Coordinates of C-alpha atoms and ligand atoms in Angstrom, one line a residue:
X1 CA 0.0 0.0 0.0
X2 CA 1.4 3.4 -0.6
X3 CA 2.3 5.3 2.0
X4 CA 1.3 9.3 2.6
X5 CA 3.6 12.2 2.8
X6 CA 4.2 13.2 6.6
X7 CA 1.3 16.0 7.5
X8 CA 3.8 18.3 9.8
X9 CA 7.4 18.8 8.8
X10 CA 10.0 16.6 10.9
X11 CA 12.3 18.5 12.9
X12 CA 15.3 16.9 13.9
X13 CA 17.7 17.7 16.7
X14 CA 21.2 16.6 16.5
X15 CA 23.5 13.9 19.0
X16 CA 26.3 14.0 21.0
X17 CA 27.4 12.2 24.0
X18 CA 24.3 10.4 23.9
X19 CA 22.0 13.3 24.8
X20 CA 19.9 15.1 21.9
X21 CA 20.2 18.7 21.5
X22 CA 17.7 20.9 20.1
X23 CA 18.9 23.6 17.3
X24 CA 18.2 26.9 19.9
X25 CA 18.5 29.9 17.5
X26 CA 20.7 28.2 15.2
X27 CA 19.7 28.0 11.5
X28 CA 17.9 25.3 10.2
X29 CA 18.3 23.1 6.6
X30 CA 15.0 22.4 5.2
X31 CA 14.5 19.3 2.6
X32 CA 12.5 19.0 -0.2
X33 CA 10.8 15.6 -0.8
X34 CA 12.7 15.0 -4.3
X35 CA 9.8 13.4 -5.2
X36 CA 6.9 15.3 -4.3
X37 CA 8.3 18.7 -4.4
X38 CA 7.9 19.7 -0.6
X39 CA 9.2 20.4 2.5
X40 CA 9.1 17.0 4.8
X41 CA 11.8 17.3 7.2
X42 CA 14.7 19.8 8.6
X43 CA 17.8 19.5 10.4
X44 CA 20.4 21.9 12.5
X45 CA 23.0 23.7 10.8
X46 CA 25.4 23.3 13.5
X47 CA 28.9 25.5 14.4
X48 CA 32.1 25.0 15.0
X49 CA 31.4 24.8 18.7
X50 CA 29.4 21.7 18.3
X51 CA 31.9 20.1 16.4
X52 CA 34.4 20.4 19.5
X53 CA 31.8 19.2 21.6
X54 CA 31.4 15.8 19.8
X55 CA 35.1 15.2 19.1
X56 CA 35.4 15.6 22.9
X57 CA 32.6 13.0 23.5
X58 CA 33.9 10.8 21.2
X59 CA 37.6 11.3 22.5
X60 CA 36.7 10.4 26.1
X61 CA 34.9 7.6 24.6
X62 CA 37.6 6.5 23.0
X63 CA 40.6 6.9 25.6
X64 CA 37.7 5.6 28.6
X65 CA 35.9 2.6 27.1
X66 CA 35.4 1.4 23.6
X67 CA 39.2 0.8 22.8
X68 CA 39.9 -1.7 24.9
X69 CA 36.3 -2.9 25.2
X70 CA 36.6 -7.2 24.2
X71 CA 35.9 -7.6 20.4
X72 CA 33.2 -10.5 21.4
X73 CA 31.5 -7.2 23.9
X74 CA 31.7 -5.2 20.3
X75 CA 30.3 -7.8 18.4
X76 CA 27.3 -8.3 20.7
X77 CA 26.2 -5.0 20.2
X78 CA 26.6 -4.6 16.5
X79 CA 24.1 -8.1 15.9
X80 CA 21.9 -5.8 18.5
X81 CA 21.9 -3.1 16.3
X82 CA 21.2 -4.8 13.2
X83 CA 18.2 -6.5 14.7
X84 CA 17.2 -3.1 15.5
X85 CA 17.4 -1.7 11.9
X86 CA 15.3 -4.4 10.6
X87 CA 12.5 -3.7 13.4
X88 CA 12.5 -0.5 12.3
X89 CA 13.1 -0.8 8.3
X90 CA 9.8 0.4 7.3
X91 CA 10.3 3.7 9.5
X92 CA 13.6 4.3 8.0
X93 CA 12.9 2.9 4.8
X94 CA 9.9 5.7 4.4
X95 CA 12.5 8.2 5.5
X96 CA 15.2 7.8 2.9
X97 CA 13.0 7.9 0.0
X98 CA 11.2 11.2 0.8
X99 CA 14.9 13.1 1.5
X100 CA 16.6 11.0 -1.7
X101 CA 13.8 10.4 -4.2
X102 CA 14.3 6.5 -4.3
X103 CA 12.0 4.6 -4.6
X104 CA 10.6 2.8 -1.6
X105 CA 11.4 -0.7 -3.0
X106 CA 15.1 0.0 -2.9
X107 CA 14.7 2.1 -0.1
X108 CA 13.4 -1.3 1.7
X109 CA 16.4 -2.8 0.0
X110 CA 19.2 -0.7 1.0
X111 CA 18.2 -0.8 5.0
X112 CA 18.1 -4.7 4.5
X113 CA 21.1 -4.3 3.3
X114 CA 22.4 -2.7 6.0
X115 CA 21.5 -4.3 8.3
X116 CA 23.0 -7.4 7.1
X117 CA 26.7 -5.2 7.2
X118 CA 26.4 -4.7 10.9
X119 CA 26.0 -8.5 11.1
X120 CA 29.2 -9.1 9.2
X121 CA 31.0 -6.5 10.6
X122 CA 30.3 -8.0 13.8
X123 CA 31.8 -11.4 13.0
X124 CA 34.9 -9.6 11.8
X125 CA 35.1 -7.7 15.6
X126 CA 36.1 -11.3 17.2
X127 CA 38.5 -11.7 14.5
X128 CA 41.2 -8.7 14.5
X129 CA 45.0 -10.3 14.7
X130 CA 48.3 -9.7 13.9
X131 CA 51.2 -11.5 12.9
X132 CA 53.9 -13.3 14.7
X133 CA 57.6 -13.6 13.6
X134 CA 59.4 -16.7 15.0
X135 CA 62.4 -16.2 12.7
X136 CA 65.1 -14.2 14.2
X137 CA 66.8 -17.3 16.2
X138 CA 66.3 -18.4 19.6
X139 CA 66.9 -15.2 20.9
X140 CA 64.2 -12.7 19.8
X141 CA 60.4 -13.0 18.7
X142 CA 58.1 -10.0 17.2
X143 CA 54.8 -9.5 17.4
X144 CA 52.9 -7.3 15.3
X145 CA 49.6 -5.7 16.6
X146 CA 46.4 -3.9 15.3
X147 CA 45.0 -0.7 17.5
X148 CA 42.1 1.4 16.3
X149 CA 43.5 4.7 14.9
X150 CA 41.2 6.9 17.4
X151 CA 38.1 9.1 16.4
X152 CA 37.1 9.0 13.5
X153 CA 35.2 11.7 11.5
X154 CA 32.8 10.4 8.8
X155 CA 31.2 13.0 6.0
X156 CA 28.7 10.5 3.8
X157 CA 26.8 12.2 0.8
X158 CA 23.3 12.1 -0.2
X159 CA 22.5 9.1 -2.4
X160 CA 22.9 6.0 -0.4
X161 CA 22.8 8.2 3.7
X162 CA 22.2 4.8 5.2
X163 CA 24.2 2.0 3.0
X164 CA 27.3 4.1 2.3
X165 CA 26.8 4.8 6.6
X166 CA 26.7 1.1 7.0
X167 CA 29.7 0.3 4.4
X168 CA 31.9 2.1 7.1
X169 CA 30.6 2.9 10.6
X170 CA 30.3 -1.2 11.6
X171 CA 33.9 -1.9 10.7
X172 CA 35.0 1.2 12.2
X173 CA 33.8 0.2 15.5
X174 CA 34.6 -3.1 15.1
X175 CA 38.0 -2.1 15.0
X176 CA 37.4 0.0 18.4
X177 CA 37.2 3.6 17.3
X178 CA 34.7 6.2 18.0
X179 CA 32.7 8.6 15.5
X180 CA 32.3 11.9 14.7
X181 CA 29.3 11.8 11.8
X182 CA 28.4 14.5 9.1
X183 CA 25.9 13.5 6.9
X184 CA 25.0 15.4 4.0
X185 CA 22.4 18.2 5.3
X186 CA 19.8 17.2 2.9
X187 CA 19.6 13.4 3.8
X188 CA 20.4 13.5 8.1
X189 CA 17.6 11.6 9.4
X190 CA 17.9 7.8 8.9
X191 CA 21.8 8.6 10.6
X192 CA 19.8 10.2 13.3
X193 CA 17.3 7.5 14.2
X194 CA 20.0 5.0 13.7
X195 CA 21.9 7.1 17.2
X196 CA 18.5 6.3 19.0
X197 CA 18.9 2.3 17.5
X198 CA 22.4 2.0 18.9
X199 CA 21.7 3.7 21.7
X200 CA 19.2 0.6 22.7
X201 CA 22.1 -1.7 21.5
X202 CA 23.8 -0.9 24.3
X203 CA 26.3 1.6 22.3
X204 CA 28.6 3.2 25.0
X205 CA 27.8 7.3 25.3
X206 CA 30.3 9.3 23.2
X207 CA 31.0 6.6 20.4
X208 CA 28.3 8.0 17.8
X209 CA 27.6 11.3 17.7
X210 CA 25.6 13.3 15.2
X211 CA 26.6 16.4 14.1
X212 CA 24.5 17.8 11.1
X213 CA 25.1 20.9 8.8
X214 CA 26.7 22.5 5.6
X215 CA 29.9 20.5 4.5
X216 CA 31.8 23.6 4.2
X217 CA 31.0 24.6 8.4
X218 CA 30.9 21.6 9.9
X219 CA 32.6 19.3 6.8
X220 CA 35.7 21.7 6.6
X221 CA 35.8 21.9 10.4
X222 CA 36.4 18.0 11.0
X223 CA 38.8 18.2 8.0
X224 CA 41.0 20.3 9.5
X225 CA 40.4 19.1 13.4
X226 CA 43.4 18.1 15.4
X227 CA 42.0 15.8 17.3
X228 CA 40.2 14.0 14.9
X229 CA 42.7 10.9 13.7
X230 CA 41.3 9.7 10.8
X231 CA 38.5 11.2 8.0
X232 CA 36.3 8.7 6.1
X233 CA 35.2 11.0 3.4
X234 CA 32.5 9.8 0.8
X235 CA 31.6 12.3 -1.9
X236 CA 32.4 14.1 -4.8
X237 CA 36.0 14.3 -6.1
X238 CA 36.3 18.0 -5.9
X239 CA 35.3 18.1 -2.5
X240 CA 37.3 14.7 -1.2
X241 CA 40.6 17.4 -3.2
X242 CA 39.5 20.0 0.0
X243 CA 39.3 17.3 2.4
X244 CA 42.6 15.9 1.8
X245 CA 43.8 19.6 1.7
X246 CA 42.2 20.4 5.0
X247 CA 43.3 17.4 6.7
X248 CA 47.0 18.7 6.4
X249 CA 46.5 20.2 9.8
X250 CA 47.1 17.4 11.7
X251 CA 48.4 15.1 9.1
X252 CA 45.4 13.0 10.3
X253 CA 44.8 9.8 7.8
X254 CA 42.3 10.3 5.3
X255 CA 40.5 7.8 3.1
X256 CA 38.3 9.1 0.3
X257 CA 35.4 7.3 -1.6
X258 CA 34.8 9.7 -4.8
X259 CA 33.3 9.9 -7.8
X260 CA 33.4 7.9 -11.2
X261 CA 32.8 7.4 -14.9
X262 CA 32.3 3.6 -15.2
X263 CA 32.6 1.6 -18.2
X264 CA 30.2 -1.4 -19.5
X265 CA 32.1 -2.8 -21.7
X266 CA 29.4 -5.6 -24.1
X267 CA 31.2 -8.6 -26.5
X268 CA 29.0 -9.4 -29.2
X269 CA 29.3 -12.9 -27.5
X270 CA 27.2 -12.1 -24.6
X271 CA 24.0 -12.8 -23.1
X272 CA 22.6 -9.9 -24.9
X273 CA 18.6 -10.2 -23.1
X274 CA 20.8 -10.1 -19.7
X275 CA 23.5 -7.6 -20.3
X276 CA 20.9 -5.0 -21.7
X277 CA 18.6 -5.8 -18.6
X278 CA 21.9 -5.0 -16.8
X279 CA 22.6 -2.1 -18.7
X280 CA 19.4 -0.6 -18.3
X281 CA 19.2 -0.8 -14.1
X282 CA 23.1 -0.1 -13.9
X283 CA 22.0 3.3 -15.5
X284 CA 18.6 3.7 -13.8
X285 CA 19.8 2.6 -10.5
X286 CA 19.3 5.7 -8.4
X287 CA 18.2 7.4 -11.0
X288 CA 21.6 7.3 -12.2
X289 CA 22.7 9.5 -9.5
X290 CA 25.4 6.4 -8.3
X291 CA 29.0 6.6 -7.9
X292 CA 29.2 2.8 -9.8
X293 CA 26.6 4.1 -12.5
X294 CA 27.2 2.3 -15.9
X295 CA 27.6 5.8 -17.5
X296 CA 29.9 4.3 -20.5
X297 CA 28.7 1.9 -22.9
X298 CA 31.7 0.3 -24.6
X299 CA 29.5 -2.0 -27.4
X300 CA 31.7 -4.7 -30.0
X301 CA 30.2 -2.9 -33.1
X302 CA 28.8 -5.9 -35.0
X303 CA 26.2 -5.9 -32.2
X304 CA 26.0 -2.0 -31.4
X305 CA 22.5 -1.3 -33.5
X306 CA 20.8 -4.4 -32.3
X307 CA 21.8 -4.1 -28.8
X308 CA 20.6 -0.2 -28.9
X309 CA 17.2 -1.1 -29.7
X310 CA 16.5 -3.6 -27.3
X311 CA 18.4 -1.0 -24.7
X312 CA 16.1 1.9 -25.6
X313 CA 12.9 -0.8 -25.8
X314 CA 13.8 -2.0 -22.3
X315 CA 14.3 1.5 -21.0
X316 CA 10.6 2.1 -21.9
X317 CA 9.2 0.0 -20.0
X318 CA 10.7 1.1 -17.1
X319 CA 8.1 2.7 -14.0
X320 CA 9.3 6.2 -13.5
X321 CA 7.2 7.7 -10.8
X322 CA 5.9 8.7 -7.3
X323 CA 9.0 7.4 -5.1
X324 CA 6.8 6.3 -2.3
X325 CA 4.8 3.6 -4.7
X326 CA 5.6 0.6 -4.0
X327 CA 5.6 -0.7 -7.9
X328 CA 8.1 2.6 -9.0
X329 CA 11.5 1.6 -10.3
X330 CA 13.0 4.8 -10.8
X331 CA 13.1 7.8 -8.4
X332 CA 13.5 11.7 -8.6
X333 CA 16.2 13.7 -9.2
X334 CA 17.8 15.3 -5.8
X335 CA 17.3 18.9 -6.6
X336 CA 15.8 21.0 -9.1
X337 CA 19.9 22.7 -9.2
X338 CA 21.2 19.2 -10.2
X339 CA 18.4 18.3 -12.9
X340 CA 19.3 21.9 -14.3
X341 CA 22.9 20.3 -13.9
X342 CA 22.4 17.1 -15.8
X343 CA 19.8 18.5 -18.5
X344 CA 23.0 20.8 -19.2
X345 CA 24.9 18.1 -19.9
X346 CA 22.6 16.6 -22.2
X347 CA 22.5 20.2 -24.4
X348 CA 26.1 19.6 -24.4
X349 CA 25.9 16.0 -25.6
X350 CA 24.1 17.4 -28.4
X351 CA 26.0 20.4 -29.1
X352 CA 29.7 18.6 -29.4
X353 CA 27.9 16.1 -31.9
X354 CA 26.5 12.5 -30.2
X355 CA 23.2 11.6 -31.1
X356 CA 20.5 11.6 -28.7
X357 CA 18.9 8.3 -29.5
X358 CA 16.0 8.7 -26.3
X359 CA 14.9 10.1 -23.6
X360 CA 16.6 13.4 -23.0
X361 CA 13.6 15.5 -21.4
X362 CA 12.0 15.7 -17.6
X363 CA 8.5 14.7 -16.1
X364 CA 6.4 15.4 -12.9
X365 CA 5.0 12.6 -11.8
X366 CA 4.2 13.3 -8.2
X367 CA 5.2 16.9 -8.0
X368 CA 8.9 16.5 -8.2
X369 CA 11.9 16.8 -10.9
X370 CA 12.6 13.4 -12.6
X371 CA 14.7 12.8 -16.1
X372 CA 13.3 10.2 -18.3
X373 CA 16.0 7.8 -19.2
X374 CA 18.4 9.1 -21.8
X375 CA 20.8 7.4 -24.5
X376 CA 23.2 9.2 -26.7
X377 CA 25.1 7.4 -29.7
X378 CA 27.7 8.3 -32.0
X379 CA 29.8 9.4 -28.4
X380 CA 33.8 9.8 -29.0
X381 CA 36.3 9.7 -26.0
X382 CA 37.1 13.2 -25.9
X383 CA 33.3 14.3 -25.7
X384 CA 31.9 15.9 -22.2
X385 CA 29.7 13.5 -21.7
X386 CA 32.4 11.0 -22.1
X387 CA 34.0 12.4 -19.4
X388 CA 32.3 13.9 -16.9
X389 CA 30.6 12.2 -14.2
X390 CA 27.0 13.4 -14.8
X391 CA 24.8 11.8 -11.9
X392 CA 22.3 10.9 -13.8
X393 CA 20.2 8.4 -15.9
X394 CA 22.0 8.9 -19.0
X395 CA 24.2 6.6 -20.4
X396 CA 27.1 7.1 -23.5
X397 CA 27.6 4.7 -26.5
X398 CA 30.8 3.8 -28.0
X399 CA 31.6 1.3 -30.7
X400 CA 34.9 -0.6 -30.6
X401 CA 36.2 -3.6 -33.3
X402 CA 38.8 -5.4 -30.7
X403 CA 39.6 -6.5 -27.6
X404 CA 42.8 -3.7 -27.4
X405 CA 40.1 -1.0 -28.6
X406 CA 37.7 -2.2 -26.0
X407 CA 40.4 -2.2 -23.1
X408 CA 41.6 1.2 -23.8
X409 CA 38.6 2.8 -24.4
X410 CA 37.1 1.2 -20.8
X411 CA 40.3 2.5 -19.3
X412 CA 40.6 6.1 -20.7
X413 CA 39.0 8.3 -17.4
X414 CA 40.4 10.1 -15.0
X415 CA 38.1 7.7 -12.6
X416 CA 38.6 4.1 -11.8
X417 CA 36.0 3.1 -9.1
X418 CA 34.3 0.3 -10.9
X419 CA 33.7 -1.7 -14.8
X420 CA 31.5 -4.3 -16.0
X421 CA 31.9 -6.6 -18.7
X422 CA 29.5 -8.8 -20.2
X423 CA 30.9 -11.9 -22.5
X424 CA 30.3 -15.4 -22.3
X425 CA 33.9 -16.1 -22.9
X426 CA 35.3 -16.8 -19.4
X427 CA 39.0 -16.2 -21.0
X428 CA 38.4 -13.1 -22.7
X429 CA 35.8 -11.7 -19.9
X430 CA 38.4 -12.4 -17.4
X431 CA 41.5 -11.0 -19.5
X432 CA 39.8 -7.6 -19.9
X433 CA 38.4 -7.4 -16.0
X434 CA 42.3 -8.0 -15.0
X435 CA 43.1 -5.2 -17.0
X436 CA 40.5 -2.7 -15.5
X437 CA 42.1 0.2 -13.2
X438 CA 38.9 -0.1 -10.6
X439 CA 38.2 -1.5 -7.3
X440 CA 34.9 -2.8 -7.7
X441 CA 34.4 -5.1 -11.2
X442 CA 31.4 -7.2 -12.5
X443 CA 31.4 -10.1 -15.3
X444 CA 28.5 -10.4 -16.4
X445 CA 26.1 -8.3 -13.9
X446 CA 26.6 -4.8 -12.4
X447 CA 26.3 -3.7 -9.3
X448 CA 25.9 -6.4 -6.9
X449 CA 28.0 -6.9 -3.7
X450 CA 28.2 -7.5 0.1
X451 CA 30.2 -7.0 3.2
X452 CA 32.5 -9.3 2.6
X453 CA 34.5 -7.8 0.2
X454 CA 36.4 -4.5 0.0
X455 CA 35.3 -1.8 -2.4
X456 CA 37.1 1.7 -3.2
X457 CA 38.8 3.1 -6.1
X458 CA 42.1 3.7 -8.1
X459 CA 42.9 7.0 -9.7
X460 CA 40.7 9.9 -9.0
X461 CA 38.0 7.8 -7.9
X462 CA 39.4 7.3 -4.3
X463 CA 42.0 6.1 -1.4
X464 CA 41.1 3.4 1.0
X465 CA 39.3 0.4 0.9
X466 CA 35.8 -0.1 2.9
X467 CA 34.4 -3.0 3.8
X468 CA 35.5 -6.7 5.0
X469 CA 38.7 -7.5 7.0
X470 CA 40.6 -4.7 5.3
X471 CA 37.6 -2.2 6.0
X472 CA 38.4 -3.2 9.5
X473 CA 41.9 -2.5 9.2
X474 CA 41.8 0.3 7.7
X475 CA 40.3 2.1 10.9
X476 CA 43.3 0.7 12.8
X477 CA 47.3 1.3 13.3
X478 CA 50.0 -1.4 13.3
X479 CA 52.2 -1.8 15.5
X480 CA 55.9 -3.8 15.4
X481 CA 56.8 -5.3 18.4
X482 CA 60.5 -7.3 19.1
X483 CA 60.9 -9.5 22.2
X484 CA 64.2 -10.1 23.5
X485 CA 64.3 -13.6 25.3
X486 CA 67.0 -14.3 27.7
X487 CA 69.7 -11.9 29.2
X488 CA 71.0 -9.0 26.8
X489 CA 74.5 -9.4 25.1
X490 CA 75.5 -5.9 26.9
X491 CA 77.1 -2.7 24.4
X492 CA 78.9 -1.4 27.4
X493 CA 80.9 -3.9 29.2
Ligands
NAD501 P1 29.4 16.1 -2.1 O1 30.9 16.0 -2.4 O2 28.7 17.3 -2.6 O3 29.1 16.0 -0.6 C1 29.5 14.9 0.2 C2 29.6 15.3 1.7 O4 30.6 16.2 1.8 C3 28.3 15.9 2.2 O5 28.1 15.5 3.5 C4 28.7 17.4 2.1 O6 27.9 18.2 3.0 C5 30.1 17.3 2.5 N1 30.9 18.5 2.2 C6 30.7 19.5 1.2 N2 31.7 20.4 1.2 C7 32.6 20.0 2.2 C8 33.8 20.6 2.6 N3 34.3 21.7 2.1 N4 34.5 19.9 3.5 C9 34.0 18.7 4.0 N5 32.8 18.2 3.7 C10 32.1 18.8 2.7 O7 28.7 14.8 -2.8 P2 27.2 14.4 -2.9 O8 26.5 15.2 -3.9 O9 26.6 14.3 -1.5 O10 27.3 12.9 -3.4 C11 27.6 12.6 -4.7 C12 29.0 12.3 -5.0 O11 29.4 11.2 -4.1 C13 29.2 11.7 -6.4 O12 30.4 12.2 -6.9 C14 29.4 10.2 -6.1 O13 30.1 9.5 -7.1 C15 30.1 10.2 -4.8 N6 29.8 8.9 -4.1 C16 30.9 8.0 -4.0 C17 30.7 6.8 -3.4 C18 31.8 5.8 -3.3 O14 31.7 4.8 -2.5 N7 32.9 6.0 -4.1 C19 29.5 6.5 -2.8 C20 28.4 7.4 -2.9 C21 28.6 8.6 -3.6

């Protein structure tokens, strides 16, 4: 059944320390409903101040309790709080698809999702170890240790606000550090009912905290805080440039999780019903507004014309429509400023000489901004729309004759977060994904994944992996330790 939009306009406080503070006479963010075109929700724009004040929770936490609180203690509490996403899924579900414009299905999806992270992540708490070195003779042993790094500040965008939260926070407190969140302004409130479902985990006070606002107050003032350790930063590339810039203060460790351009690259000797199903939800996922988007269609030419019809027949069928329908498939677009954005791109496709094969223009289903699914042809490298990422549904053909042409046409962006390929020729599917300068690839399907595996980018799309035992580590320092045994040959006699 679908639901209704809220009748009053929820006003969210932020978290620190485990006590919720109202917003006082500080200013306010109000969202738009991508979807439906009004005002649902509104969060604090918090200062500098309150930035100090949850660093310093999350510091005491840190040196008082949750770092040398027993993994199996950690892991308890993680299962707790995925139990208490799911009890809640609907609520949150409901949530992020009136501040993203997703539709609820995948809203429903992505929480599920989430949950199932924190179970992972809770296995991996028990399971932190070194290494031991029994090489050096009878005389000497080493020992090399994890510790968590310390607080950690996380800055999450707007597309995935829950997900991309539960790609990262789980493994960073399984590894024993505490957290300092920004989440983007327009998306805050599944991160803020998620304090109140830890909170009932059994979360210690002062190891989540909420701080909401503009990235370039509250953002910029974790960047460049000296007693933050570490930044998780997920966002756009220009932004993770002034993160890294900012985090210079301190020299604190910064791991970024950026943008991208990602190619699909299709062999004439493919599944063709499955890889232009593929095709068609890797570039209507999200509305296209997704950092692993199929944005570059890199088609063997003998199939090109054939595979665009069936592509631009598919894309028809697809339900674009009120996000909170249970039967839509593809959402809003997050602001009228960034549908201006992408429909900009699209003038440009058309002005530096592609063909715009569909789509191309914007409905109103339920009030909002939406862009109908669009296809260009006749696309060369060099193009814009080649290039850029564009955060939306739109998708670029390119033609190629051989494997080489294929490889470096796939491998010619500035980005490298993820590729698909789509061939039914384990050898030649397999030769090309080795090739691929990305950190999440796909034979035969697109975006897919789970916990278990670590996903971040080469090149300009990112530092750091996320995500199973090495998103773990990543939240933690190593330590070498040598072990004399016996009595010491003395320097000094
Ligand atoms: P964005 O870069 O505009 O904002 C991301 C976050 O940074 C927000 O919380 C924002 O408030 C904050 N921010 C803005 N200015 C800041 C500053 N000066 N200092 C510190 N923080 C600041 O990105 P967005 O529009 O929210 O998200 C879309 C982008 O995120 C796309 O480029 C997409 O590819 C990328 N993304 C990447 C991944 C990944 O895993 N690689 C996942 C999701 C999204």
């Amino acid at each position: 059944m679908k639901q209704t939009l809220p009748i009053t306009t929820r006003e969210n406080n932020f978290f620190i320390n485990d006590v919720w503070i109202e917003g006082g006479d500080r200013e306010r963010f109000e969202r738009v409903s991508p979807g439906h075109g009004v005002v649902v929700s509104s969060v604090t724009l918090c200062g500098l101040a309150d930035v100090d004040l949850a660093v310093s929770a999350a510091r005491q936490a840190f040196e008082t309790i949750w770092a040398e609180t027993p993994g199996a203690a950690r892991s308890r509490i993680l299962i707790r709080a995925a139990n208490g996403i799911r009890d809640r899924l609907d609520e949150m579900a409901y949530w992020e698809t009136l501040e993203t414009g997703k539709p609820i299905s995948q809203a429903k999806a992505e929480i599920d999702a989430a949950a199932d992270h924190y179970e992972a992540a809770a296995g991996m708490a028990r399971m932190v170890s070194g290494e031991t070195y029994n090489t050096y003779g009878e005389s000497m042993i080493g020992l090399v240790t994890k510790q968590p790094i310390g607080v950690v500040g996380l800055i999450t965008p707007w597309n995935f606000p829950f997900i991309v939260l539960a790609e990262r926070l789980p493994f960073i407190l399984a590894a024993g550090c505490t957290v300092v969140l920004k989440p983007s302004e327009m998306t805050s409130t599944t991160s803020l009912i998620f304090a109140d479902i830890l909170n009932k985990a059994g979360l210690p006070k002062g190891v989540y905290n909420v701080v909401t606002g503009s990235g370039p107050v509250v953002g910029e003032a974790m960047s460049n805080h000296p007693d933050i350790d570490m930044i998780s930063f997920t966002g756009s590339t220009a932004v993770g440039e002034r993160v890294l810039e900012a985090s210079k203060s301190n020299l604190k460790k910064v791991g970024l999780e950026l943008g991208g351009k990602n190619p699909q690259v299709i062999f004439a000797d493919a599944n063709l019903e499955d890889a232009v199903d593929g095709v068609a939800f890797g570039m209507c996922f999200n509305a296209g507004q997704c950092c692993v988007s199929g944005s570059r269609l890199i088609i063997e030419a003998s199939i090109a014309e054939d595979f665009k019809a069936k592509l631009i027949e598919k894309l028809s069928k697809v339900k674009i429509g009120d996000p909170l329908d249970p039967d839509t498939q593809m959402g809003a677009i997050v602001t009228p400023k960034h549908c201006k954005k992408i429909l900009g791109y699209i003038e440009k496709g058309k002005s530096e000489g592609a063909t715009l094969d569909s789509g191309g223009e914007t409905m109103s289903p339920s009030g909002g901004e939406f862009i109908v699914p669009t296809v260009f042809s006749g696309v060369t490298p060099k193009m814009t729309i080649a290039r850029d990422e564009i955060f939306g549904p739109v998708v670029s053909v390119m033609t190629f004759e051989t494997v080489e042409e294929a490889i470096s046409m796939a491998l010619d962006t500035e980005y490298g977060l993820a590729a698909s390929v789509w061939s039914k020729n384990i050898d030649k599917a397999l030769g090309v994904i080795r090739k691929m300068r990305a950190g999440r690839c796909w034979v035969n399907t697109t975006i897919i994944g789970g916990p278990e595996q670590p996903m971040g980018g080469f090149k300009r799309s990112g530092t750091g992996r996320e995500c199973g035992m090495m998103g773990v580590e990543e939240y933690m320092e190593t330590k070498s330790i040598h072990i004399v045994l016996g009595d010491r040959e003395h320097w000094i006699s």
